Tab-separated table of C-alpha atoms and ligand atoms in Angstrom:
chain	number	residue	atom	x	y	z
A	1387	MET	CA	131.578	104.330	114.584
A	1388	ALA	CA	131.223	101.867	117.406
A	1389	THR	CA	128.758	99.016	117.097
A	1390	ASN	CA	126.461	98.278	119.992
A	1391	LYS	CA	127.179	95.551	122.556
A	1392	LYS	CA	126.659	91.958	121.432
A	1393	PRO	CA	122.966	91.363	120.736
A	1394	GLY	CA	123.521	87.576	120.580
A	1395	LYS	CA	121.510	86.618	123.647
A	1396	TRP	CA	119.067	89.490	123.805
A	1397	ARG	CA	115.354	88.802	123.872
A	1398	PRO	CA	113.151	90.310	121.142
A	1399	ARG	CA	111.964	93.263	123.218
A	1400	THR	CA	115.553	94.265	123.952
A	1401	ILE	CA	116.557	93.832	120.308
A	1402	ALA	CA	113.666	96.106	119.286
A	1403	VAL	CA	115.086	98.894	121.446
A	1404	ARG	CA	118.838	98.408	121.006
A	1405	GLY	CA	119.533	96.048	118.084
A	1406	GLY	CA	121.808	97.357	115.348
A	1407	GLN	CA	122.641	100.630	117.046
A	1408	MET	CA	125.949	102.261	116.065
A	1409	ARG	CA	127.265	105.257	117.973
A	1410	THR	CA	129.511	108.045	116.721
A	1411	ALA	CA	132.332	109.562	118.815
A	1412	PHE	CA	129.684	111.755	120.478
A	1413	GLN	CA	128.161	108.705	122.173
A	1414	GLU	CA	124.617	109.880	121.439
A	1415	THR	CA	121.932	107.803	123.181
A	1416	ALA	CA	119.346	108.123	120.377
A	1417	GLU	CA	120.283	106.814	116.955
A	1418	ALA	CA	121.813	109.458	114.684
A	1419	LEU	CA	120.174	110.577	111.467
A	1420	PHE	CA	122.755	110.729	108.675
A	1421	LEU	CA	121.159	112.909	106.007
A	1422	THR	CA	123.990	112.619	103.520
A	1423	SER	CA	124.111	111.356	99.947
A	1424	GLY	CA	127.873	110.900	99.774
A	1425	TYR	CA	130.995	110.197	101.854
A	1426	ALA	CA	134.502	111.615	101.553
A	1427	TYR	CA	137.645	109.480	101.347
A	1428	GLU	CA	141.013	110.190	102.989
A	1429	ASN	CA	142.636	109.971	99.573
A	1430	ALA	CA	142.244	108.548	96.082
A	1431	GLU	CA	143.741	105.207	97.127
A	1432	GLU	CA	141.043	104.753	99.764
A	1433	ALA	CA	138.317	105.553	97.211
A	1434	GLU	CA	139.800	102.909	94.903
A	1435	ALA	CA	139.964	100.343	97.708
A	1436	ARG	CA	136.340	100.909	98.730
A	1437	PHE	CA	135.129	100.593	95.152
A	1438	LYS	CA	137.082	97.369	94.791
A	1439	GLY	CA	135.477	96.077	97.999
A	1440	GLN	CA	138.917	95.831	99.646
A	1441	ALA	CA	138.184	98.431	102.333
A	1442	GLU	CA	135.168	98.859	104.592
A	1443	GLY	CA	133.149	102.052	104.465
A	1444	TYR	CA	130.286	103.872	102.846
A	1445	GLN	CA	130.505	105.256	99.308
A	1446	TYR	CA	127.128	106.605	98.320
A	1447	SER	CA	123.713	106.434	99.984
A	1448	ARG	CA	122.165	104.530	97.071
A	1449	PHE	CA	124.473	101.661	98.165
A	1450	GLY	CA	124.268	102.200	101.910
A	1451	ASN	CA	123.855	104.750	104.693
A	1452	PRO	CA	124.589	104.359	108.432
A	1453	THR	CA	121.015	105.190	109.558
A	1454	VAL	CA	119.611	102.767	106.991
A	1455	THR	CA	122.138	100.130	108.147
A	1456	MET	CA	120.935	100.475	111.751
A	1457	PHE	CA	117.333	99.933	110.623
A	1458	GLU	CA	118.355	96.907	108.516
A	1459	GLN	CA	120.352	95.343	111.351
A	1460	ARG	CA	117.534	95.807	113.854
A	1461	MET	CA	115.006	94.287	111.423
A	1462	ALA	CA	117.293	91.309	110.694
A	1463	ALA	CA	117.770	90.649	114.411
A	1464	LEU	CA	114.005	90.847	115.062
A	1465	GLU	CA	113.092	88.517	112.189
A	1466	GLY	CA	115.934	86.102	112.947
A	1467	ALA	CA	117.255	86.693	109.413
A	1468	PRO	CA	120.921	86.624	108.399
A	1469	VAL	CA	120.733	89.918	106.455
A	1470	ALA	CA	118.301	92.716	105.554
A	1471	ARG	CA	118.117	95.448	102.930
A	1472	ALA	CA	115.717	98.388	103.227
A	1473	THR	CA	113.794	99.813	100.273
A	1474	ALA	CA	111.718	102.920	99.553
A	1475	SER	CA	108.384	101.113	99.962
A	1476	GLY	CA	106.896	97.665	100.447
A	1477	MET	CA	106.264	97.397	96.708
A	1478	ALA	CA	109.907	98.251	95.969
A	1479	ALA	CA	110.859	95.331	98.255
A	1480	VAL	CA	108.499	92.896	96.511
A	1481	THR	CA	109.471	93.998	92.991
A	1482	ALA	CA	113.217	93.930	93.711
A	1483	THR	CA	112.931	90.455	95.231
A	1484	PHE	CA	111.389	89.124	92.016
A	1485	LEU	CA	113.360	91.080	89.426
A	1486	SER	CA	116.767	90.669	91.083
A	1487	ALA	CA	116.628	86.878	90.880
A	1488	LEU	CA	114.138	85.782	88.209
A	1489	ARG	CA	114.774	85.643	84.493
A	1490	VAL	CA	113.039	84.634	81.285
A	1491	GLY	CA	111.672	81.084	81.512
A	1492	ASP	CA	111.293	81.085	85.305
A	1493	HIS	CA	107.986	80.357	87.041
A	1494	VAL	CA	106.401	81.679	90.249
A	1495	VAL	CA	103.657	80.091	92.355
A	1496	ALA	CA	101.679	82.550	94.486
A	1497	ALA	CA	98.678	82.511	96.797
A	1498	LYS	CA	95.907	84.422	95.038
A	1499	ALA	CA	94.837	86.253	98.199
A	1500	MET	CA	97.410	89.012	98.283
A	1501	PHE	CA	97.894	92.759	98.329
A	1502	GLY	CA	96.522	94.216	95.075
A	1503	ALA	CA	99.808	95.729	93.868
A	1504	CYS	CA	101.692	92.434	94.454
A	1505	ARG	CA	99.145	90.729	92.262
A	1506	TYR	CA	99.691	93.385	89.558
A	1507	VAL	CA	103.460	92.774	89.615
A	1508	ILE	CA	102.985	89.001	89.269
A	1509	GLU	CA	100.199	89.118	86.687
A	1510	GLU	CA	101.217	92.143	84.592
A	1511	VAL	CA	104.910	92.959	85.093
A	1512	LEU	CA	106.626	89.571	85.367
A	1513	PRO	CA	105.089	88.174	82.128
A	1514	ARG	CA	106.713	91.060	80.187
A	1515	PHE	CA	110.067	89.536	81.154
A	1516	GLY	CA	109.016	85.998	80.266
A	1517	ILE	CA	108.351	84.978	83.873
A	1518	SER	CA	105.162	82.918	84.211
A	1519	HIS	CA	103.040	82.207	87.275
A	1520	THR	CA	100.358	79.968	88.750
A	1521	LEU	CA	97.944	81.345	91.350
A	1522	VAL	CA	96.684	78.943	94.015
A	1523	ASP	CA	94.378	78.945	97.028
A	1524	GLY	CA	96.982	79.530	99.728
A	1525	GLU	CA	95.134	77.388	102.288
A	1526	ASP	CA	95.118	74.337	99.989
A	1527	ILE	CA	98.535	72.650	100.279
A	1528	ASP	CA	97.757	70.228	97.412
A	1529	GLN	CA	97.367	73.169	95.041
A	1530	TRP	CA	100.843	74.455	95.947
A	1531	GLN	CA	102.284	71.007	95.287
A	1532	SER	CA	100.586	70.486	91.945
A	1533	ALA	CA	101.508	73.985	90.710
A	1534	MET	CA	105.235	73.234	91.047
A	1535	LYS	CA	107.236	72.929	87.801
A	1536	PRO	CA	110.935	72.295	87.179
A	1537	GLN	CA	111.209	76.028	86.312
A	1538	THR	CA	109.584	77.186	89.589
A	1539	LYS	CA	112.022	79.502	91.385
A	1540	MET	CA	109.837	81.324	93.910
A	1541	LEU	CA	106.715	80.711	96.006
A	1542	PHE	CA	105.086	83.923	97.197
A	1543	LEU	CA	102.488	84.347	99.924
A	1544	GLU	CA	101.042	86.639	102.528
A	1545	THR	CA	99.712	85.378	105.864
A	1546	PRO	CA	97.356	86.566	107.255
A	1547	ALA	CA	96.240	87.613	103.778
A	1548	ASN	CA	94.547	90.835	102.783
A	1549	PRO	CA	91.578	91.282	103.237
A	1550	THR	CA	90.142	87.876	104.191
A	1551	LEU	CA	92.828	87.118	106.824
A	1552	ALA	CA	93.265	83.605	105.406
A	1553	ILE	CA	96.218	81.786	106.974
A	1554	VAL	CA	98.805	79.844	104.958
A	1555	ASP	CA	100.665	76.911	106.556
A	1556	LEU	CA	104.239	78.240	106.427
A	1557	LYS	CA	105.959	74.961	107.315
A	1558	ALA	CA	104.085	72.948	104.704
A	1559	VAL	CA	104.718	75.445	101.888
A	1560	ALA	CA	108.384	75.832	102.887
A	1561	LYS	CA	108.810	72.062	102.525
A	1562	ILE	CA	107.326	72.139	99.020
A	1563	ALA	CA	109.660	74.996	98.076
A	1564	GLU	CA	112.665	73.176	99.512
A	1565	ARG	CA	111.859	69.948	97.635
A	1566	GLY	CA	111.424	71.889	94.388
A	1567	GLY	CA	114.676	73.811	94.760
A	1568	ALA	CA	112.715	77.080	94.983
A	1569	ARG	CA	112.606	79.903	97.545
A	1570	MET	CA	109.568	80.687	99.703
A	1571	VAL	CA	108.979	84.443	99.966
A	1572	VAL	CA	106.644	85.622	102.754
A	1573	ASP	CA	105.076	89.085	102.939
A	1574	ASN	CA	104.982	89.603	106.717
A	1575	ALA	CA	103.432	93.083	106.742
A	1576	PHE	CA	100.213	92.122	108.561
A	1577	ALA	CA	101.836	90.172	111.403
A	1578	THR	CA	105.246	91.912	111.830
A	1579	PRO	CA	108.113	90.096	113.595
A	1580	ALA	CA	106.403	90.893	116.902
A	1581	LEU	CA	103.723	88.274	116.086
A	1582	GLN	CA	105.227	85.969	113.444
A	1583	ARG	CA	108.763	85.121	112.340
A	1584	PRO	CA	108.543	83.150	109.067
A	1585	PHE	CA	112.254	82.177	109.110
A	1586	GLU	CA	111.444	79.902	112.071
A	1587	PHE	CA	109.063	78.021	109.757
A	1588	GLY	CA	111.510	77.672	106.879
A	1589	ALA	CA	111.030	80.881	104.853
A	1590	HIS	CA	113.957	81.806	102.600
A	1591	ILE	CA	112.978	85.449	102.140
A	1592	VAL	CA	110.688	87.791	104.098
A	1593	VAL	CA	109.462	91.093	102.684
A	1594	HIS	CA	107.834	93.972	104.530
A	1595	SER	CA	105.957	97.117	103.951
A	1596	SER	CA	107.355	99.011	106.940
A	1597	THR	CA	104.812	101.696	105.998
A	1598	LYS	CA	102.250	99.736	108.009
A	1599	TYR	CA	102.780	98.527	111.597
A	1600	ILE	CA	106.537	99.126	111.683
A	1601	ASP	CA	106.046	102.848	111.221
A	1602	GLY	CA	102.769	102.371	113.031
A	1603	GLN	CA	101.773	106.017	112.938
A	1604	GLY	CA	100.987	106.549	109.268
A	1605	ARG	CA	103.940	108.841	108.499
A	1606	ALA	CA	106.567	107.388	106.194
A	1607	LEU	CA	106.770	104.764	103.429
A	1608	GLY	CA	109.358	102.027	103.627
A	1609	GLY	CA	110.102	98.401	102.866
A	1610	VAL	CA	112.519	95.657	103.883
A	1611	ILE	CA	113.841	92.480	102.256
A	1612	LEU	CA	115.245	89.895	104.678
A	1613	CYS	CA	117.175	86.959	103.292
A	1614	ARG	CA	120.140	84.647	103.582
A	1615	GLU	CA	123.694	85.607	102.570
A	1616	ASP	CA	123.633	83.610	99.322
A	1617	PHE	CA	120.572	85.451	97.975
A	1618	LEU	CA	122.101	88.808	98.896
A	1619	LYS	CA	125.436	88.004	97.246
A	1620	GLU	CA	124.125	86.279	94.135
A	1621	HIS	CA	121.144	88.477	93.345
A	1622	LEU	CA	119.991	91.287	95.565
A	1623	GLN	CA	123.019	93.402	96.445
A	1624	ILE	CA	124.104	94.261	92.920
A	1625	PHE	CA	120.512	94.751	91.752
A	1626	LEU	CA	119.698	97.223	94.543
A	1627	ARG	CA	122.960	99.152	94.057
A	1628	ASN	CA	122.331	99.666	90.374
A	1629	THR	CA	118.565	100.128	90.191
A	1630	GLY	CA	118.203	102.392	93.247
A	1631	PRO	CA	114.992	101.642	95.189
A	1632	SER	CA	116.837	102.890	98.301
A	1633	LEU	CA	115.124	103.957	101.508
A	1634	SER	CA	115.623	107.595	102.477
A	1635	PRO	CA	117.760	107.922	105.646
A	1636	PHE	CA	115.021	110.066	107.162
A	1637	ASN	CA	112.362	107.375	106.675
A	1638	ALA	CA	114.831	104.753	107.951
A	1639	TRP	CA	115.322	106.813	111.093
A	1640	VAL	CA	111.546	107.138	111.637
A	1641	HIS	CA	111.067	103.371	111.239
A	1642	LEU	CA	114.141	102.535	113.325
A	1643	LYS	CA	112.760	104.548	116.238
A	1644	SER	CA	109.276	103.055	115.690
A	1645	LEU	CA	110.656	99.550	116.146
A	1646	GLU	CA	111.361	100.459	119.781
A	1647	THR	CA	107.608	100.453	120.485
A	1648	LEU	CA	106.555	97.778	117.963
A	1649	ASP	CA	106.002	95.075	120.551
A	1650	LEU	CA	103.994	97.343	122.868
A	1651	ARG	CA	101.887	98.651	120.010
A	1652	MET	CA	101.215	95.212	118.504
A	1653	ARG	CA	99.988	93.882	121.836
A	1654	GLU	CA	97.543	96.777	122.120
A	1655	HIS	CA	96.472	96.459	118.466
A	1656	CYS	CA	95.762	92.744	119.049
A	1657	GLY	CA	93.861	93.403	122.277
A	1658	ASN	CA	91.735	96.123	120.703
A	1659	ALA	CA	91.095	94.104	117.529
A	1660	ALA	CA	89.998	91.047	119.528
A	1661	LYS	CA	87.536	93.203	121.500
A	1662	VAL	CA	86.145	94.847	118.373
A	1663	ALA	CA	85.844	91.453	116.623
A	1664	ASP	CA	83.897	89.977	119.555
A	1665	PHE	CA	81.669	93.041	119.638
A	1666	LEU	CA	80.945	92.866	115.888
A	1667	ALA	CA	80.131	89.148	116.062
A	1668	LYS	CA	77.188	89.978	118.363
A	1669	GLU	CA	75.712	92.688	116.118
A	1670	ARG	CA	72.534	91.670	114.282
A	1671	ASN	CA	73.346	93.089	110.846
A	1672	VAL	CA	76.912	91.718	110.830
A	1673	THR	CA	76.739	88.370	109.017
A	1674	ARG	CA	80.363	87.316	109.372
A	1675	VAL	CA	83.481	88.273	111.322
A	1676	LEU	CA	86.969	87.133	110.337
A	1677	TYR	CA	89.707	87.417	112.955
A	1678	PRO	CA	92.536	84.838	113.122
A	1679	PHE	CA	92.392	84.290	116.895
A	1680	ARG	CA	88.597	83.860	117.121
A	1681	PRO	CA	87.569	80.194	117.410
A	1682	ASP	CA	85.184	80.618	114.437
A	1683	HIS	CA	88.039	81.554	112.059
A	1684	PRO	CA	88.390	78.598	109.648
A	1685	GLN	CA	92.134	78.253	110.405
A	1686	HIS	CA	92.091	79.292	114.011
A	1687	ASN	CA	94.415	76.479	115.175
A	1688	LEU	CA	96.986	77.145	112.464
A	1689	ALA	CA	96.895	80.867	113.273
A	1690	ARG	CA	97.633	80.096	116.922
A	1691	ALA	CA	100.478	77.759	115.950
A	1692	GLN	CA	102.206	80.369	113.762
A	1693	MET	CA	101.351	83.650	115.431
A	1694	GLU	CA	101.658	85.124	118.892
A	1695	GLY	CA	98.606	87.338	118.441
A	1696	GLY	CA	95.724	87.695	116.003
A	1697	GLY	CA	96.927	91.028	114.592
A	1698	GLY	CA	95.252	94.403	114.322
A	1699	VAL	CA	92.953	93.841	111.343
A	1700	VAL	CA	89.351	92.642	111.572
A	1701	THR	CA	87.327	91.861	108.449
A	1702	PHE	CA	83.551	91.633	108.577
A	1703	GLU	CA	80.480	91.484	106.374
A	1704	VAL	CA	77.386	93.605	106.750
A	1705	GLU	CA	73.969	92.484	105.577
A	1706	GLY	CA	72.790	94.410	102.506
A	1707	GLY	CA	75.889	94.358	100.244
A	1708	LYS	CA	77.612	97.457	98.907
A	1709	LYS	CA	74.758	99.818	99.864
A	1710	ALA	CA	74.896	98.813	103.516
A	1711	ALA	CA	78.707	98.789	103.537
A	1712	PHE	CA	78.842	102.341	102.137
A	1713	GLY	CA	76.098	103.414	104.555
A	1714	LEU	CA	78.192	102.113	107.454
A	1715	ALA	CA	81.407	103.769	106.228
A	1716	ASN	CA	79.686	107.124	105.667
A	1717	ALA	CA	78.039	107.107	109.102
A	1718	LEU	CA	81.278	106.572	111.049
A	1719	LYS	CA	82.274	109.589	113.133
A	1720	LEU	CA	85.561	108.408	114.683
A	1721	ILE	CA	86.934	105.689	112.390
A	1722	ASP	CA	88.354	107.121	109.141
A	1723	VAL	CA	87.608	105.791	105.659
A	1724	SER	CA	91.131	105.043	104.379
A	1725	ASN	CA	92.829	102.184	102.533
A	1726	ASN	CA	95.987	102.408	104.673
A	1727	LEU	CA	96.399	100.129	107.687
A	1728	GLY	CA	98.616	99.643	110.692
A	1729	ASP	CA	98.102	103.177	112.004
A	1730	THR	CA	97.388	104.221	115.598
A	1731	LYS	CA	94.161	105.630	114.109
A	1732	SER	CA	91.440	103.137	113.195
A	1733	LEU	CA	90.910	103.003	109.431
A	1734	ILE	CA	88.224	101.224	107.438
A	1735	THR	CA	88.017	100.333	103.760
A	1736	HIS	CA	85.608	98.584	101.388
A	1737	PRO	CA	87.962	96.148	99.581
A	1738	ALA	CA	85.599	95.390	96.657
A	1739	THR	CA	85.681	99.031	95.478
A	1740	THR	CA	89.182	100.062	96.616
A	1741	THR	CA	92.100	97.664	97.168
A	1742	HIS	CA	90.518	94.875	95.094
A	1743	GLN	CA	88.546	96.887	92.508
A	1744	ARG	CA	91.005	95.939	89.714
A	1745	LEU	CA	89.914	92.282	89.976
A	1746	SER	CA	86.937	90.919	88.043
A	1747	PRO	CA	83.800	90.057	90.061
A	1748	ASP	CA	84.671	86.352	89.565
A	1749	ALA	CA	88.213	86.805	90.865
A	1750	ARG	CA	86.837	88.681	93.885
A	1751	ALA	CA	84.300	85.921	94.528
A	1752	ALA	CA	87.105	83.322	94.343
A	1753	LEU	CA	88.882	85.215	97.128
A	1754	GLY	CA	85.728	85.537	99.218
A	1755	VAL	CA	85.724	89.347	98.861
A	1756	SER	CA	82.007	90.120	98.943
A	1757	ASP	CA	80.203	93.417	98.323
A	1758	GLY	CA	79.286	93.721	102.004
A	1759	MET	CA	82.845	93.129	103.232
A	1760	MET	CA	84.719	95.779	105.219
A	1761	ARG	CA	88.356	95.650	106.360
A	1762	LEU	CA	88.940	97.450	109.632
A	1763	SER	CA	92.459	98.272	110.812
A	1764	VAL	CA	91.901	98.663	114.523
A	1765	GLY	CA	94.016	101.446	116.005
A	1766	LEU	CA	95.068	102.327	119.517
A	1767	GLU	CA	92.025	104.390	120.529
A	1768	ASP	CA	89.908	103.197	123.454
A	1769	PRO	CA	88.086	100.128	122.097
A	1770	LEU	CA	84.863	101.250	123.801
A	1771	ASP	CA	84.851	104.411	121.668
A	1772	LEU	CA	85.427	102.300	118.558
A	1773	CYS	CA	82.532	99.963	119.444
A	1774	GLU	CA	80.240	102.937	120.137
A	1775	ASP	CA	81.125	104.440	116.759
A	1776	LEU	CA	80.435	101.112	115.034
A	1777	THR	CA	77.126	100.683	116.906
A	1778	GLN	CA	75.745	104.029	115.765
A	1779	ALA	CA	77.026	103.521	112.200
A	1780	LEU	CA	75.549	99.998	111.944
A	1781	LYS	CA	72.196	101.437	113.070
A	1782	ALA	CA	72.417	104.206	110.469
A	1783	ALA	CA	73.329	101.668	107.750
B	784	PLP	C1	100.869	97.889	102.016
B	784	PLP	C2	101.300	96.538	101.658
B	784	PLP	C3	102.243	96.325	100.647
B	784	PLP	C4	102.850	97.465	99.862
B	784	PLP	O1	103.598	98.305	100.668
B	784	PLP	P1	103.861	99.868	100.348
B	784	PLP	O2	104.748	100.292	101.447
B	784	PLP	O3	102.534	100.547	100.321
B	784	PLP	O4	104.521	99.921	99.002
B	784	PLP	C5	102.594	95.029	100.345
B	784	PLP	N1	102.058	93.990	101.019
B	784	PLP	C6	101.151	94.162	101.994
B	784	PLP	C7	100.599	92.982	102.695
B	784	PLP	C8	100.726	95.431	102.347
B	784	PLP	O5	99.821	95.591	103.311
């Protein structure tokens, strides 16, 4: 297989279309889908050499697959990361990052505003292996600093965070990690490399749920871990090979092709979300709107310093708590009630009773997740239709 021309000087939009492509002897223009579990060797000697790592080549799709490799290479180039490994889902990426490197006695510091399942892994799974944690307010840099211990090996955060869209100062937290000899892990699912590249701010590892904006059309699950060579060699590679959270070549192909329109889609998601956020802010029974690029977002300046767009998610509060929030959701005629996000279709969820229902009322209050809060993933429909749908539903609520 021939590798594509040198991507060294390409700009991000070119990388998104052509990065990591490998062509077979047929010189196909679109990336090939290699639906194969195994690979044949010329002879027994070649099999031996590949297993010993003395010869290049694929062995088994749990270890690697050409379509998956193309997706990994394109993701690495877009994030500005040395290497990438794809996984079956975003949660497989997060879990493998922790379990491949951490051991009994280690400690993790994490921002408490995070995706519900990530919080489960940190609070319920890691302690079973003797790995402790401290949860902090991600926006408060002093809390990160004072949570550090000699045993701290990883700092984990999401920015913008789900569902409050709180922003964490990547540079400041990376410095704390660096000083403590720990790695900063950033979940970049909400922003995508089209809007935010955490490696530029000092991140050591970036994880993704490519299920969200990278797929962008609500079709296939996937995840990615991006890291430096040392982490791959010392921890990740052997763990992934032997535990098997591998991405299916078919899903890799779907996400690889989706990357070609990521930049276009993210610009439209941001434009639509900004319009919907401004519209909601003027509605009488909407008490609060959270959108990173609106001047009334508490960390508006930081968001603009780290991100190239405010993203596609808008969070808002309706007057009247859970009853009003449910009334709004049930009256929507265009926007779907769904906990997924990053789809071309606009999706809305009530975090207090869905994504964050596992948390106690106190833990929800600490995150600012109120009973009237709705998280809206703004899709690519005409924003006027979305605003009309919201207007009639707010009236009905
Ligand atoms: C969805 C999501 C995940 C989990 O990804 P899956 O692909 O659903 O496993 C992790 N982090 C964030 C921020 C997410 O939005």
